[in-house]
PDB file of C-alpha atoms in Angstrom:
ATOM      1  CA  UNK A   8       1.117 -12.363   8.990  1.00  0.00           C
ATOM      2  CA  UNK A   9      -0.633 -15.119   6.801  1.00  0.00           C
ATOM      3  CA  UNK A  10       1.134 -17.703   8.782  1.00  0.00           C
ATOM      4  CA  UNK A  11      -0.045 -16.229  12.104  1.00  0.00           C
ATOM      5  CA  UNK A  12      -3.549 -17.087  11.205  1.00  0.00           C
ATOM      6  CA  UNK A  13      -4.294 -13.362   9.958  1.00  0.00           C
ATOM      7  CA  UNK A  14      -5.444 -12.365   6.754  1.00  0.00           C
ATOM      8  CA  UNK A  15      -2.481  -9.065   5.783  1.00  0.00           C
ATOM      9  CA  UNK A  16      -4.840  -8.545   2.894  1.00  0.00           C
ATOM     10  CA  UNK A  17      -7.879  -7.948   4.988  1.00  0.00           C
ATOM     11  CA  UNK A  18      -6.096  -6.315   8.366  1.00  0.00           C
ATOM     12  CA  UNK A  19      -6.108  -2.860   9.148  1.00  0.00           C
ATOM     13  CA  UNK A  20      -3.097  -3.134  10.539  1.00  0.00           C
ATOM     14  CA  UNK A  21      -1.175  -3.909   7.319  1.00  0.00           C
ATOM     15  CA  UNK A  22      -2.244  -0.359   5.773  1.00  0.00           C
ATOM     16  CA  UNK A  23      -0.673   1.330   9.174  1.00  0.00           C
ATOM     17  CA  UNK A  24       2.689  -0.833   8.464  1.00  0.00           C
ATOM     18  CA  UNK A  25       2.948   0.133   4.645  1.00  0.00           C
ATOM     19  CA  UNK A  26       2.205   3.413   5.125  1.00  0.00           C
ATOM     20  CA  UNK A  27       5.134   3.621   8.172  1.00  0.00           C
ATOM     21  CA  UNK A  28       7.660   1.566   5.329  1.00  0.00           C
ATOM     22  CA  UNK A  29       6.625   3.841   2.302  1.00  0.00           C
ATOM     23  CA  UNK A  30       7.426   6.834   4.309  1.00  0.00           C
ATOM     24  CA  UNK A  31      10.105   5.550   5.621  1.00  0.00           C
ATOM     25  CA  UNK A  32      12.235   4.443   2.645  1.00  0.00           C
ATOM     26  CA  UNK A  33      10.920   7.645   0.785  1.00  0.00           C
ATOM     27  CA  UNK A  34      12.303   9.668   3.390  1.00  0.00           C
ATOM     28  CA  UNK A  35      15.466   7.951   3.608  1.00  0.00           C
ATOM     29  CA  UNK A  36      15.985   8.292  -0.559  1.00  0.00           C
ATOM     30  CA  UNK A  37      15.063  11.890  -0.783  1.00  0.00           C
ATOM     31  CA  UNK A  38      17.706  12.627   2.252  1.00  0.00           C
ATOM     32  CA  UNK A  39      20.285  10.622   0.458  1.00  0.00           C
ATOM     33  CA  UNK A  40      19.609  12.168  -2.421  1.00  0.00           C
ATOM     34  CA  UNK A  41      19.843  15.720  -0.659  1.00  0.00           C
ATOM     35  CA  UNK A  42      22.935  15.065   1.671  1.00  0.00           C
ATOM     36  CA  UNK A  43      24.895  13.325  -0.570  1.00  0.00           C
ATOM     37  CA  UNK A  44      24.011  14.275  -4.791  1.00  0.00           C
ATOM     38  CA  UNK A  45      22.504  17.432  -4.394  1.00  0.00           C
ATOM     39  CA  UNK A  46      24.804  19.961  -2.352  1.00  0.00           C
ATOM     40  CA  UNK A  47      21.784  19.384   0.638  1.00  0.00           C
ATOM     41  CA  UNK A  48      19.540  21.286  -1.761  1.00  0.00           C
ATOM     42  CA  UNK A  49      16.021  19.602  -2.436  1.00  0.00           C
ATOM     43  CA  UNK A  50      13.375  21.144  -4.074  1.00  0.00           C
ATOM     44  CA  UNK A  51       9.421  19.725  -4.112  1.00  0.00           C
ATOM     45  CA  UNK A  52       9.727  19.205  -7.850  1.00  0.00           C
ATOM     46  CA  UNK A  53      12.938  16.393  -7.309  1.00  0.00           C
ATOM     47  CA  UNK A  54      11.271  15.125  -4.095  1.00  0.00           C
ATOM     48  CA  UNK A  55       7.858  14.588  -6.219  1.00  0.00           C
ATOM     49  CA  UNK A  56      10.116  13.109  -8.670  1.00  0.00           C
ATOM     50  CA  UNK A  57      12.166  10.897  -5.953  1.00  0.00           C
ATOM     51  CA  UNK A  58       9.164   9.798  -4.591  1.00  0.00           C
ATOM     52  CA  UNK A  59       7.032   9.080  -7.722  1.00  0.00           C
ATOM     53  CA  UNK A  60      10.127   6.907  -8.963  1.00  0.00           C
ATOM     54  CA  UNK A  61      10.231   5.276  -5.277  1.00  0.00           C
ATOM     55  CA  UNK A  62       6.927   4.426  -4.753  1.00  0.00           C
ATOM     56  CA  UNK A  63       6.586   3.232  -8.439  1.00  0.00           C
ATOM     57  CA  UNK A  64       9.311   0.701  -7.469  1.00  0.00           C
ATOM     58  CA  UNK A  65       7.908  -0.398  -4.320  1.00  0.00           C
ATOM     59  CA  UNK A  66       4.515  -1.490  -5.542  1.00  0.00           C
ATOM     60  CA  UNK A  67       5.880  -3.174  -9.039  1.00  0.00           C
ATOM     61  CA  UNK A  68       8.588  -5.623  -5.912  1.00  0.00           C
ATOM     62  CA  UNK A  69       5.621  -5.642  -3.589  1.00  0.00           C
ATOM     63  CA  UNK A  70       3.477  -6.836  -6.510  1.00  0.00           C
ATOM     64  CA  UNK A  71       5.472  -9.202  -7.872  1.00  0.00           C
ATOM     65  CA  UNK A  72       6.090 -10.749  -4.669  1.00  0.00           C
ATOM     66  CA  UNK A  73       2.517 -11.100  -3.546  1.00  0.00           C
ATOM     67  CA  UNK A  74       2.089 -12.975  -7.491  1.00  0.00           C
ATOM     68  CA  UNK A  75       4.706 -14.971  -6.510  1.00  0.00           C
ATOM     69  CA  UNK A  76       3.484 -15.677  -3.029  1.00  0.00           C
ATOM     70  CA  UNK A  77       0.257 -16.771  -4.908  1.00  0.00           C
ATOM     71  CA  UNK A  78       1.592 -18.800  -7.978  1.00  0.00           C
ATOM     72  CA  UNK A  79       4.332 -20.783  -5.993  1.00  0.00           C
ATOM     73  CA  UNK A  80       4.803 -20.470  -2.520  1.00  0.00           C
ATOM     74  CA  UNK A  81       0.994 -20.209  -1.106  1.00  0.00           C
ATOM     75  CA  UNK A  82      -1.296 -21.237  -3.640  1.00  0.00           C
ATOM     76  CA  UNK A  83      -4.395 -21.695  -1.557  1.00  0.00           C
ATOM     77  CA  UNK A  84      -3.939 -17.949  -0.300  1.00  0.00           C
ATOM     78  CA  UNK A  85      -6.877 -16.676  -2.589  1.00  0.00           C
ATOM     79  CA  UNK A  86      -9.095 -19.131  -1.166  1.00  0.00           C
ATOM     80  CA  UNK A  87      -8.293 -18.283   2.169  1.00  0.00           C
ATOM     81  CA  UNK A  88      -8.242 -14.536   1.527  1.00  0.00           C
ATOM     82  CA  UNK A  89     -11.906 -15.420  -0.530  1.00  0.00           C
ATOM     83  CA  UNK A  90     -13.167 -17.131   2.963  1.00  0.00           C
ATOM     84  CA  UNK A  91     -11.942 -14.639   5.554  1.00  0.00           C
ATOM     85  CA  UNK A  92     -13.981 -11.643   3.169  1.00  0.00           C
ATOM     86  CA  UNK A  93     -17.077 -13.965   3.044  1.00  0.00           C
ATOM     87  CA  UNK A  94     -16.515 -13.851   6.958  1.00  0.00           C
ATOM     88  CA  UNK A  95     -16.425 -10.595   7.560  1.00  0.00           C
ATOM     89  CA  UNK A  96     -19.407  -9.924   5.618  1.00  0.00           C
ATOM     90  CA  UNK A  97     -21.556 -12.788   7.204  1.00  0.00           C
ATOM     91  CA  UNK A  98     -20.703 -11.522  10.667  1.00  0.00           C
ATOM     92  CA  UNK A  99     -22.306  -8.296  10.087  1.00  0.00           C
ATOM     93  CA  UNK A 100     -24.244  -6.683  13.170  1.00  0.00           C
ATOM     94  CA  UNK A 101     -28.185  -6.302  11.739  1.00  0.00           C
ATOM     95  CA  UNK A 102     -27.417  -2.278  11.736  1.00  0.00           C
ATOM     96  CA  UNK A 103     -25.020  -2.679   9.247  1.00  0.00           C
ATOM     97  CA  UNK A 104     -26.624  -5.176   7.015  1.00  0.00           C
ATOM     98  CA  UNK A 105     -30.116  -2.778   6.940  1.00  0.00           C
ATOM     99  CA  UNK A 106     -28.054   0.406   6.278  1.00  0.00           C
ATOM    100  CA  UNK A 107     -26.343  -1.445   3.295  1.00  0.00           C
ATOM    101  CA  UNK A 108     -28.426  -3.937   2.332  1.00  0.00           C
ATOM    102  CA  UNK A 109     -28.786  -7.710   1.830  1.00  0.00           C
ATOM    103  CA  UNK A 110     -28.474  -6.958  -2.013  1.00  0.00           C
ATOM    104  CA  UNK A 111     -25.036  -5.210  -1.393  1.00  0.00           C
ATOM    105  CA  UNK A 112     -23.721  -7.811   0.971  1.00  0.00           C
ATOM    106  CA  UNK A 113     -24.788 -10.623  -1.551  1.00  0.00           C
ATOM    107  CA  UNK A 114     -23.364  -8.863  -4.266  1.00  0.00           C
ATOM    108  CA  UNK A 115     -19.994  -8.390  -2.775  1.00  0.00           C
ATOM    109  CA  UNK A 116     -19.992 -12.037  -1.822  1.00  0.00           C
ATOM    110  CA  UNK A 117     -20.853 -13.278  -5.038  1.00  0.00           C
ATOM    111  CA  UNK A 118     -17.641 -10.584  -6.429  1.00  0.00           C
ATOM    112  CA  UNK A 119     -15.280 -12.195  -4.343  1.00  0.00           C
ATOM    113  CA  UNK A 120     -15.983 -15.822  -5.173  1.00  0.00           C
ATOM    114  CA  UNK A 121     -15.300 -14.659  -8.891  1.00  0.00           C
ATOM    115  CA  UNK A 122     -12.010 -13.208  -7.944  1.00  0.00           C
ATOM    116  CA  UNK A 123      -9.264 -14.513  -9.209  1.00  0.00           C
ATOM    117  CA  UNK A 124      -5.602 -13.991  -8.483  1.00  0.00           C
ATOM    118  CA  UNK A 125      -4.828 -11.139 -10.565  1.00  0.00           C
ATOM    119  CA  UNK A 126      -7.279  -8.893  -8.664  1.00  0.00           C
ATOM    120  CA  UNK A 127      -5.406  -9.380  -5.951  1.00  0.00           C
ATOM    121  CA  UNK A 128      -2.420  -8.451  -7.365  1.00  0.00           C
ATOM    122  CA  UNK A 129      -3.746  -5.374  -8.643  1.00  0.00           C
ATOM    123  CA  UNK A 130      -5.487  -4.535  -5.350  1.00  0.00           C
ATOM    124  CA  UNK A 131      -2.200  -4.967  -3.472  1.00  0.00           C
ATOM    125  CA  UNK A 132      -0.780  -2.834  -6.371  1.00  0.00           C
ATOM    126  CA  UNK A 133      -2.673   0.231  -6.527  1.00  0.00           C
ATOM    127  CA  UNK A 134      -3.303   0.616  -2.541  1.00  0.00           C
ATOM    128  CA  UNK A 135       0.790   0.829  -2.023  1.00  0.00           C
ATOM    129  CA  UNK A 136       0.373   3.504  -5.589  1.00  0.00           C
ATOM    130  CA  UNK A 137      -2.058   5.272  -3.622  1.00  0.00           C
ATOM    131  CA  UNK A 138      -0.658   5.435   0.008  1.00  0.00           C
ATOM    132  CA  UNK A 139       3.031   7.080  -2.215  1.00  0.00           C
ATOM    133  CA  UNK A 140       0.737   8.957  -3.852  1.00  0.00           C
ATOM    134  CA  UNK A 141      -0.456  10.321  -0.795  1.00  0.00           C
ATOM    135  CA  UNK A 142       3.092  10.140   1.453  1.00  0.00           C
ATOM    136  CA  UNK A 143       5.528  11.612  -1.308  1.00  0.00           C
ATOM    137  CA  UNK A 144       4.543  15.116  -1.043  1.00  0.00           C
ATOM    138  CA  UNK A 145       4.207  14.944   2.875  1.00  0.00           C
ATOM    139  CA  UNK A 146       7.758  13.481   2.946  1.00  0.00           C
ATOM    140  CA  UNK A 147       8.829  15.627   0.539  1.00  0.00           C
ATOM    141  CA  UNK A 148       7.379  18.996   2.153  1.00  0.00           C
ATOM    142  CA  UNK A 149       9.883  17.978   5.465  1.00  0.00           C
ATOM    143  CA  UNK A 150      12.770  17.214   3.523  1.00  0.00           C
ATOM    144  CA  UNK A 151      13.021  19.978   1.229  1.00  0.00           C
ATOM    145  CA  UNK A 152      15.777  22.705   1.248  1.00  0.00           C
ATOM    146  CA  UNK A 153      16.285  25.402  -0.989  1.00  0.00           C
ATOM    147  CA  UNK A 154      19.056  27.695  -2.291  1.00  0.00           C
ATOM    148  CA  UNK A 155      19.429  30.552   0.507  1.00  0.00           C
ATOM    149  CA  UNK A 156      18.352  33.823  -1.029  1.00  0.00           C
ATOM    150  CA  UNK A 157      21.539  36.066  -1.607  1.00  0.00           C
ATOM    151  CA  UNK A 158      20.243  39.675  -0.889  1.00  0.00           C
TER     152      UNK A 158
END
């Protein structure tokens, strides 16, 4: 997306694709790991545990790739990230800049001229943490079979 003129940090649209590829590859690993380990048993302690493992994973490659992206391949991708922020904030409509204030708005502006690019990398880190923190047990809640009760 950064080479289509977009901003992935800053679009919505990115959150609606990670969370769609988190649950996605968590939902293929738990169902391997039920059809094809597991007797195609699953219970919500080894999804939880699939998915914590899996989504642990995910954000260290996804981090390391976006420091990558930064250090080597795009280094002026922090500037560009700092100026489309600044842009959104400056193109506030006046209802939004009185409910939050021109002390807020300054404030964040000032915060994102100081970033550097290890904030980045931990902001791209902890929102893919979050979204399999928030996925596993939904994915894990439709792929879970138990042991059928004997009576």
């Amino acid at each position: 997306l950064h080479y289509t003129g977009q901003e992935p940090m800053v679009n919505l649209h990115m959150l609606f694709i990670d969370g769609l590829l988190i649950f996605l590859t968590l939902g293929v690993g738990m169902k391997e790991f039920r059809d094809y380990y597991n007797n195609r048993l699953l219970s919500f302690g080894q999804g939880m545990t699939i998915g914590f493992f899996h989504y642990i994973t995910f954000s260290s490659v996804f981090g390391l790739f976006i420091l990558l992206f930064i250090g080597v391949i795009e280094p002026n991708f922090v500037d560009n990230y700092r100026a489309s922020i600044i842009e959104q904030l400056s193109i506030m409509s006046p209802n939004q800049l009185e409910s939050l204030g021109e002390d807020f708005i300054q404030n964040q502006i000032d915060k994102t001229n100081e970033m550097g690019n290890s904030a980045l990398v931990l902001d791209a880190f902890v929102k893919k943490i979050l979204a399999g923190l928030v996925l596993s047990p939904l994915v894990t809640v439709i792929f879970r079979k138990l042991k059928p009760q004997s009576k």
